[in-house]
Short mmCIF file of C-alpha atoms and ligand atoms in Angstrom, two decimals:
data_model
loop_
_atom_site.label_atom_id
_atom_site.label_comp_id
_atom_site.label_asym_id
_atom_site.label_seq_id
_atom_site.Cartn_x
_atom_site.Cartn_y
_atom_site.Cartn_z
CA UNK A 1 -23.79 79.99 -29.00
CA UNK A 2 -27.57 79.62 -28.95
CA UNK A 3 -29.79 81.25 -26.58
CA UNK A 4 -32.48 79.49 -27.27
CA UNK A 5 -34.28 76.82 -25.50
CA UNK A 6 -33.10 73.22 -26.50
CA UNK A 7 -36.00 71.59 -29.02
CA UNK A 8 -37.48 68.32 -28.10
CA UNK A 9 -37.48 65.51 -30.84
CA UNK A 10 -41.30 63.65 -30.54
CA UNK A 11 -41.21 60.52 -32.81
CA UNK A 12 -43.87 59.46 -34.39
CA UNK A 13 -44.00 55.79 -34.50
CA UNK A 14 -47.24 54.93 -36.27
CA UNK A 15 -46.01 53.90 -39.35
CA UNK A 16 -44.42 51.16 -37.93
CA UNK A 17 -47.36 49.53 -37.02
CA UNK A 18 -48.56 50.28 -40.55
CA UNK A 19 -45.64 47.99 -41.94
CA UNK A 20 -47.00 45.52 -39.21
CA UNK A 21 -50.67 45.96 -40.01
CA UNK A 22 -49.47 45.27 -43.72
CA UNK A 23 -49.60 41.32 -42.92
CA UNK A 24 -51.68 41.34 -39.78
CA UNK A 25 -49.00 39.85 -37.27
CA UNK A 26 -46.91 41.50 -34.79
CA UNK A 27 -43.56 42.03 -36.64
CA UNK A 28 -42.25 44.97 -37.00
CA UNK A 29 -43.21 45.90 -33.21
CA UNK A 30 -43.79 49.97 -32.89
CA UNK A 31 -42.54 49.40 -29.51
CA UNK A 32 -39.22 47.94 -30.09
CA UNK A 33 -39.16 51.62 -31.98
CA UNK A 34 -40.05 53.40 -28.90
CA UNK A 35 -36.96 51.46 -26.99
CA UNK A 36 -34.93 52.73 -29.91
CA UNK A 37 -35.56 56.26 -29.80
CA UNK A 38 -35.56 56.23 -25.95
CA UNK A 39 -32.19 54.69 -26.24
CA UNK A 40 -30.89 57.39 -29.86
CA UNK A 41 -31.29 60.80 -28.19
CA UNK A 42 -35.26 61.02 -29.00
CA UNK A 43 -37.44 63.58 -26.41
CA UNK A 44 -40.69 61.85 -26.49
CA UNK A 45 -43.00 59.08 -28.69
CA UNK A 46 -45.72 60.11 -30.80
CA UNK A 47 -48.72 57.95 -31.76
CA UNK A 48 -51.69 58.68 -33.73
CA UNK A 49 -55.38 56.24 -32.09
CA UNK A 50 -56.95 56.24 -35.08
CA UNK A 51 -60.85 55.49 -35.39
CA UNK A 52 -60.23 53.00 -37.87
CA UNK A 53 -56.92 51.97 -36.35
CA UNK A 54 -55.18 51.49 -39.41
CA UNK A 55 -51.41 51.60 -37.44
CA UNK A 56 -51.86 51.99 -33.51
CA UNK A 57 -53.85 49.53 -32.31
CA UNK A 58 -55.29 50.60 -28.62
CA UNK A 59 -53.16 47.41 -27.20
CA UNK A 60 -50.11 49.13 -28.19
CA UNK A 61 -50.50 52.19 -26.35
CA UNK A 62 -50.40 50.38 -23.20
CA UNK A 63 -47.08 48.51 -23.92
CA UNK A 64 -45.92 51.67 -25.37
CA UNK A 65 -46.31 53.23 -22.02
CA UNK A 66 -44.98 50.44 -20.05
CA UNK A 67 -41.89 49.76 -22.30
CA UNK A 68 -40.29 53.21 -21.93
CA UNK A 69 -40.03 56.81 -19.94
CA UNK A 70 -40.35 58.61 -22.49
CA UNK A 71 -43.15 61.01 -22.41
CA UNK A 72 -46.17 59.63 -24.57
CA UNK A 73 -48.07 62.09 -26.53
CA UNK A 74 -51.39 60.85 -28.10
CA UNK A 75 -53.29 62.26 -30.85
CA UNK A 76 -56.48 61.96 -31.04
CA UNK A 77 -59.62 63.33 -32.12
CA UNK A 78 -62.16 65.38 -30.35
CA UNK A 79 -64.28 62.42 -29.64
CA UNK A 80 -66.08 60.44 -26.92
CA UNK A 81 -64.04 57.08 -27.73
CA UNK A 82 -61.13 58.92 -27.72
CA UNK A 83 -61.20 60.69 -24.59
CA UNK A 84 -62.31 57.47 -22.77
CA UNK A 85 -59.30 55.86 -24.21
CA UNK A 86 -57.23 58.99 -23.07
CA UNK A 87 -58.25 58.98 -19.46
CA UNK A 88 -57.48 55.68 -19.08
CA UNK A 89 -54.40 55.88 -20.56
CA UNK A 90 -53.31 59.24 -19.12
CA UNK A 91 -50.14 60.04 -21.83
CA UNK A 92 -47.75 62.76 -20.90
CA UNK A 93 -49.75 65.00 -23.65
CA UNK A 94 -52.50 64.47 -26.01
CA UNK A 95 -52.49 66.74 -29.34
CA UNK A 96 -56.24 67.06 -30.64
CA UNK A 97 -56.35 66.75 -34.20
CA UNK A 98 -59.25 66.79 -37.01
CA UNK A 99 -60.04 63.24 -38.21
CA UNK A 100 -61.39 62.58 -41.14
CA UNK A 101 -61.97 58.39 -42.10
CA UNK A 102 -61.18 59.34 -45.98
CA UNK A 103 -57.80 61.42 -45.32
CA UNK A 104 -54.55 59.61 -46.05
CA UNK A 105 -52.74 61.49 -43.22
CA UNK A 106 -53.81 64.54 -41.00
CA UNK A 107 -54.64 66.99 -43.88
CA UNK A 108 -54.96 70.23 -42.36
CA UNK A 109 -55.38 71.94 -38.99
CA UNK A 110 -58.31 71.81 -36.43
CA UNK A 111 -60.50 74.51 -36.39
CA UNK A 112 -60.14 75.23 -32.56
CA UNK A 113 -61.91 78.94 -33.91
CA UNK A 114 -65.01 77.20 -35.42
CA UNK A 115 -65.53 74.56 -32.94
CA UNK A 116 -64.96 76.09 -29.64
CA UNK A 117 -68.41 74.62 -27.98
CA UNK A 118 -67.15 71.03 -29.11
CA UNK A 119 -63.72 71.33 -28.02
CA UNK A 120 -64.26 73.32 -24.65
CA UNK A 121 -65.45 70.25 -22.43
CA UNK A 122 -62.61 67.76 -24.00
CA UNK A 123 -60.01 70.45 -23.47
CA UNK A 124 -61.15 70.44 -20.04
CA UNK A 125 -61.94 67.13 -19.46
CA UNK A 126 -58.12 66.02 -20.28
CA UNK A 127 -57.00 68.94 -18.16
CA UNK A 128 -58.27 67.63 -15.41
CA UNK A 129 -56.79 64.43 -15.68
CA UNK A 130 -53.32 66.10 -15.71
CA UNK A 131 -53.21 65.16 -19.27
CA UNK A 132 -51.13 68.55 -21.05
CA UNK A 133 -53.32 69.24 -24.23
CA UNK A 134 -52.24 70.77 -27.62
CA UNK A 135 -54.13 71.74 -30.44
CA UNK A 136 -53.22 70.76 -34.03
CA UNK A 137 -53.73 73.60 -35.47
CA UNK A 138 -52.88 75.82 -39.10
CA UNK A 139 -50.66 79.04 -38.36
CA UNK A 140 -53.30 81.68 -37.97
CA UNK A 141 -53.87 84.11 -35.80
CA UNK A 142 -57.45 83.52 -35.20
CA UNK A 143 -56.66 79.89 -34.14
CA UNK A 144 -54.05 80.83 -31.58
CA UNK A 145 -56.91 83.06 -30.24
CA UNK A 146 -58.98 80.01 -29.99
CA UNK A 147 -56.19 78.32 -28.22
CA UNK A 148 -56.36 80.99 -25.74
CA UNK A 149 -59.70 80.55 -25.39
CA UNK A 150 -60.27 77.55 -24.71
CA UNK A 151 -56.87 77.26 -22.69
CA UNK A 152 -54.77 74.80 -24.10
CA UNK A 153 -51.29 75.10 -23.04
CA UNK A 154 -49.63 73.94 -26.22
CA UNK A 155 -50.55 74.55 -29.73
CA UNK A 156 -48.97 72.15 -32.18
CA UNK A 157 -48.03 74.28 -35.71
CA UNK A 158 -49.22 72.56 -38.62
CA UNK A 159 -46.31 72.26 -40.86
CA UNK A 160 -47.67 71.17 -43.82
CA UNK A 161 -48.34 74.20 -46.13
CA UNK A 162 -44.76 74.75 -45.50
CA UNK A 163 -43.44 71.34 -46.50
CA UNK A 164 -45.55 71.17 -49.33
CA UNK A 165 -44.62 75.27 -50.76
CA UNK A 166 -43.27 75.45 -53.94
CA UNK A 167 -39.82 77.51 -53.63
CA UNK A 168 -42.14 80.83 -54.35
CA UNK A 169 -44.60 80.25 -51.16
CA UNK A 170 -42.07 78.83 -48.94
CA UNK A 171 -40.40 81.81 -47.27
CA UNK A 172 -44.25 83.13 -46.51
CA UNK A 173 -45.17 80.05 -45.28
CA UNK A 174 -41.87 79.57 -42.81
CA UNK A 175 -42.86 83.69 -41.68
CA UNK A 176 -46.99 82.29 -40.90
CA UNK A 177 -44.80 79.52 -38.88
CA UNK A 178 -42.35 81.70 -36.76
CA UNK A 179 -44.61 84.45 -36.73
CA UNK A 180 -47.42 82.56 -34.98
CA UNK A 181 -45.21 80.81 -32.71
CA UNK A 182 -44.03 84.00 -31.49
CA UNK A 183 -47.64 85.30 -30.75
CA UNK A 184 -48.24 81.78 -29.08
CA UNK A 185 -45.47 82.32 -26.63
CA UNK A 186 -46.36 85.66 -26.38
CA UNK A 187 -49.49 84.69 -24.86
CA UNK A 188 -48.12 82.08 -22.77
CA UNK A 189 -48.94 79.18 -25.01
CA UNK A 190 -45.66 76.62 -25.91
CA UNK A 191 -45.74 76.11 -29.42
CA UNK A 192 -44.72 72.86 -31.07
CA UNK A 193 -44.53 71.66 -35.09
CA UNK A 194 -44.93 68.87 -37.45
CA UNK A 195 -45.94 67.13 -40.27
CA UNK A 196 -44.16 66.71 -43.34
CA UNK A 197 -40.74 67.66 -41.99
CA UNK A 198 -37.81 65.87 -43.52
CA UNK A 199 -33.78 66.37 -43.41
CA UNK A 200 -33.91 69.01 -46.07
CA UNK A 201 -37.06 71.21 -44.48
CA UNK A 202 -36.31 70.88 -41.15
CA UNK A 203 -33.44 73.63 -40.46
CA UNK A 204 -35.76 76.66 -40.64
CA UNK A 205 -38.66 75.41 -38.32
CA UNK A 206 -36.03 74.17 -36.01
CA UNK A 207 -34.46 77.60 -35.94
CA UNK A 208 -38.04 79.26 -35.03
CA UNK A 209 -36.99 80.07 -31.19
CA UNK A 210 -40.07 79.93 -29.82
CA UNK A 211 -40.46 76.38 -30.81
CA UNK A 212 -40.16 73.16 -28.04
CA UNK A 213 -41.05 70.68 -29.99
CA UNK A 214 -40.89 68.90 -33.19
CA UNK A 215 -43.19 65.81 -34.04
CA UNK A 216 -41.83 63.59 -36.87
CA UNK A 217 -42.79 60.96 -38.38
CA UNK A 218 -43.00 59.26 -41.98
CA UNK A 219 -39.87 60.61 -43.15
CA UNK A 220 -37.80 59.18 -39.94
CA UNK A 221 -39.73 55.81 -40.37
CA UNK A 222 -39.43 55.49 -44.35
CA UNK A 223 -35.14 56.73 -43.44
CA UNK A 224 -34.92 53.94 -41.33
CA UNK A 225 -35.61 51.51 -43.78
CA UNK A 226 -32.43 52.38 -45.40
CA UNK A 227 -30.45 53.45 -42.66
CA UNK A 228 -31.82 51.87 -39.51
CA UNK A 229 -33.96 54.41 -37.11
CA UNK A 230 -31.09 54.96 -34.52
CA UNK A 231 -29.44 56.87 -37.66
CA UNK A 232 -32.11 58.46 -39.33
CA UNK A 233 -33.16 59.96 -35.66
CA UNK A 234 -29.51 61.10 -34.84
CA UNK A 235 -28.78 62.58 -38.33
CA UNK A 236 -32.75 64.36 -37.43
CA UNK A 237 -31.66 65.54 -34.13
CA UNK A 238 -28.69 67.11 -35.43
CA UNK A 239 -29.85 68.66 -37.90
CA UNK A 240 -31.63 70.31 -35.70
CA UNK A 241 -29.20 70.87 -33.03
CA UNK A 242 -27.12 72.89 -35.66
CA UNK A 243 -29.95 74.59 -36.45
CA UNK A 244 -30.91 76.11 -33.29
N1 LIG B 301 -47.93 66.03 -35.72
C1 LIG B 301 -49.23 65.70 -35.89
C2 LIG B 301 -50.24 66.35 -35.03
C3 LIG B 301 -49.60 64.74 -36.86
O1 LIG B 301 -50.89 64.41 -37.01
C4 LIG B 301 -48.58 64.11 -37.60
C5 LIG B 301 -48.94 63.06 -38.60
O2 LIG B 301 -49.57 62.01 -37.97
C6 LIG B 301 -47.26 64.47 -37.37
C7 LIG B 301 -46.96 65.45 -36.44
C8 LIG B 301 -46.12 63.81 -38.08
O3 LIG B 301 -46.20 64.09 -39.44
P1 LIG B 301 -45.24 63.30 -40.42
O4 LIG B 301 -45.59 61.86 -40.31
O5 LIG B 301 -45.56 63.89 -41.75
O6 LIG B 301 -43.83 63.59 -39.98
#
């Protein structure tokens, strides 16, 4: 048997209100989603504020919140808009990530190292507020320094580089994972992952013990056209059950 902590399963719903945003009505509903994974075995929901709000829309955090107990974890970016929609929100968590308008999806990590000055006061400002904060960030050591730093109790692991490895860089990539979650715990800071994950890359992050958290998103959404999201987040969660 496993001695390992039990890993939490964070949904990521926004890409259900990009099938919505598609025609501009309310249909399909990203929180009918949220009721679903509350209801399947899911640990938390997921959802991205966007500047441009090209899925979430800042009405749907709200109903979000109110539809469910799940714990709410928002990512944002490091800006004024954002942390003004965060206070008034107050999620569970909210994961700082980079932003950039032109990006198709979160490309890489934030540079928590290179922008301490910027970050400091948000990182603060949401600790305050009893928001818990994580930092997006690529699996280096110099970032899980700036982590420390600017004391952010999570770190969220990009997983990216990993998902994306061709079977040469893969096994390096999954050691810069586990490795740096075991010098985040080390130091006291509970390291999460995501992005990119999918049934057949999920196993070796989940087995990383030092990892609480998952975050998951396209692949369960784009699954559950097929299948229907109950099933593509139970045949998720056991994957990585089994894994752990
Ligand atoms: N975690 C973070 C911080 C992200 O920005 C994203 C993508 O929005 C995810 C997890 C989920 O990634 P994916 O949609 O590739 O599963």
């Amino acid at each position: 048997m496993s001695l390992s902590r039990p890993l939490r399963l964070g949904v990521n719903i926004d890409h259900v209100a990009t099938i919505r945003n598609a025609r501009g009505g309310e249909h399909p509903d990203p929180v009918r989603a949220a009721e679903i994974v509350a209801a399947c075995g899911g640990d938390g929901i997921t959802a991205h504020l966007r500047e441009d709000r090209r899925h979430i829309r800042d009405d749907d955090l709200a109903r979000i919140q109110a539809a469910t107990d799940l714990p709410l974890n928002l990512e944002m970016a490091a800006t004024e808009e954002m942390l003004a929609i965060a206070l008034r929100h107050k999620p569970h968590a909210a994961c700082i990530v980079p932003e950039r308008r032109e990006e198709r999806t979160t490309e890489g990590g934030l540079d928590a190292a290179g922008q301490h000055n910027r970050l400091a006061p948000i990182v603060a400002r949401l600790t305050d507020a009893g928001i818990r904060v994580s930092l997006f960030i690529a699996p280096e050591e110099r970032q899980i320094e700036a982590a420390l730093r600017l004391r952010a109790p999570v770190v969220e692991l990009h997983t990216g580089e990993y998902a994306h490895a061709s079977d040469e860089e893969r096994a390096t990539e999954l050691r810069k994972l586990a490795d740096m979650a075991a010098l985040a715990a080390k130091n006291g800071i509970e390291p999460h992952a995501g992005h990119g994950l999918t049934y057949d890359n999920v196993q070796p992050v989940a087995a990383i013990p030092q990892v609480a958290e998952l975050n998951i998103g396209h692949y369960l959404i784009g699954e559950a056209v097929f299948v229907g999201l109950e099933a593509s987040v139970g045949r998720m969660r056991a994957l990585m059950d089994a894994a752990r």
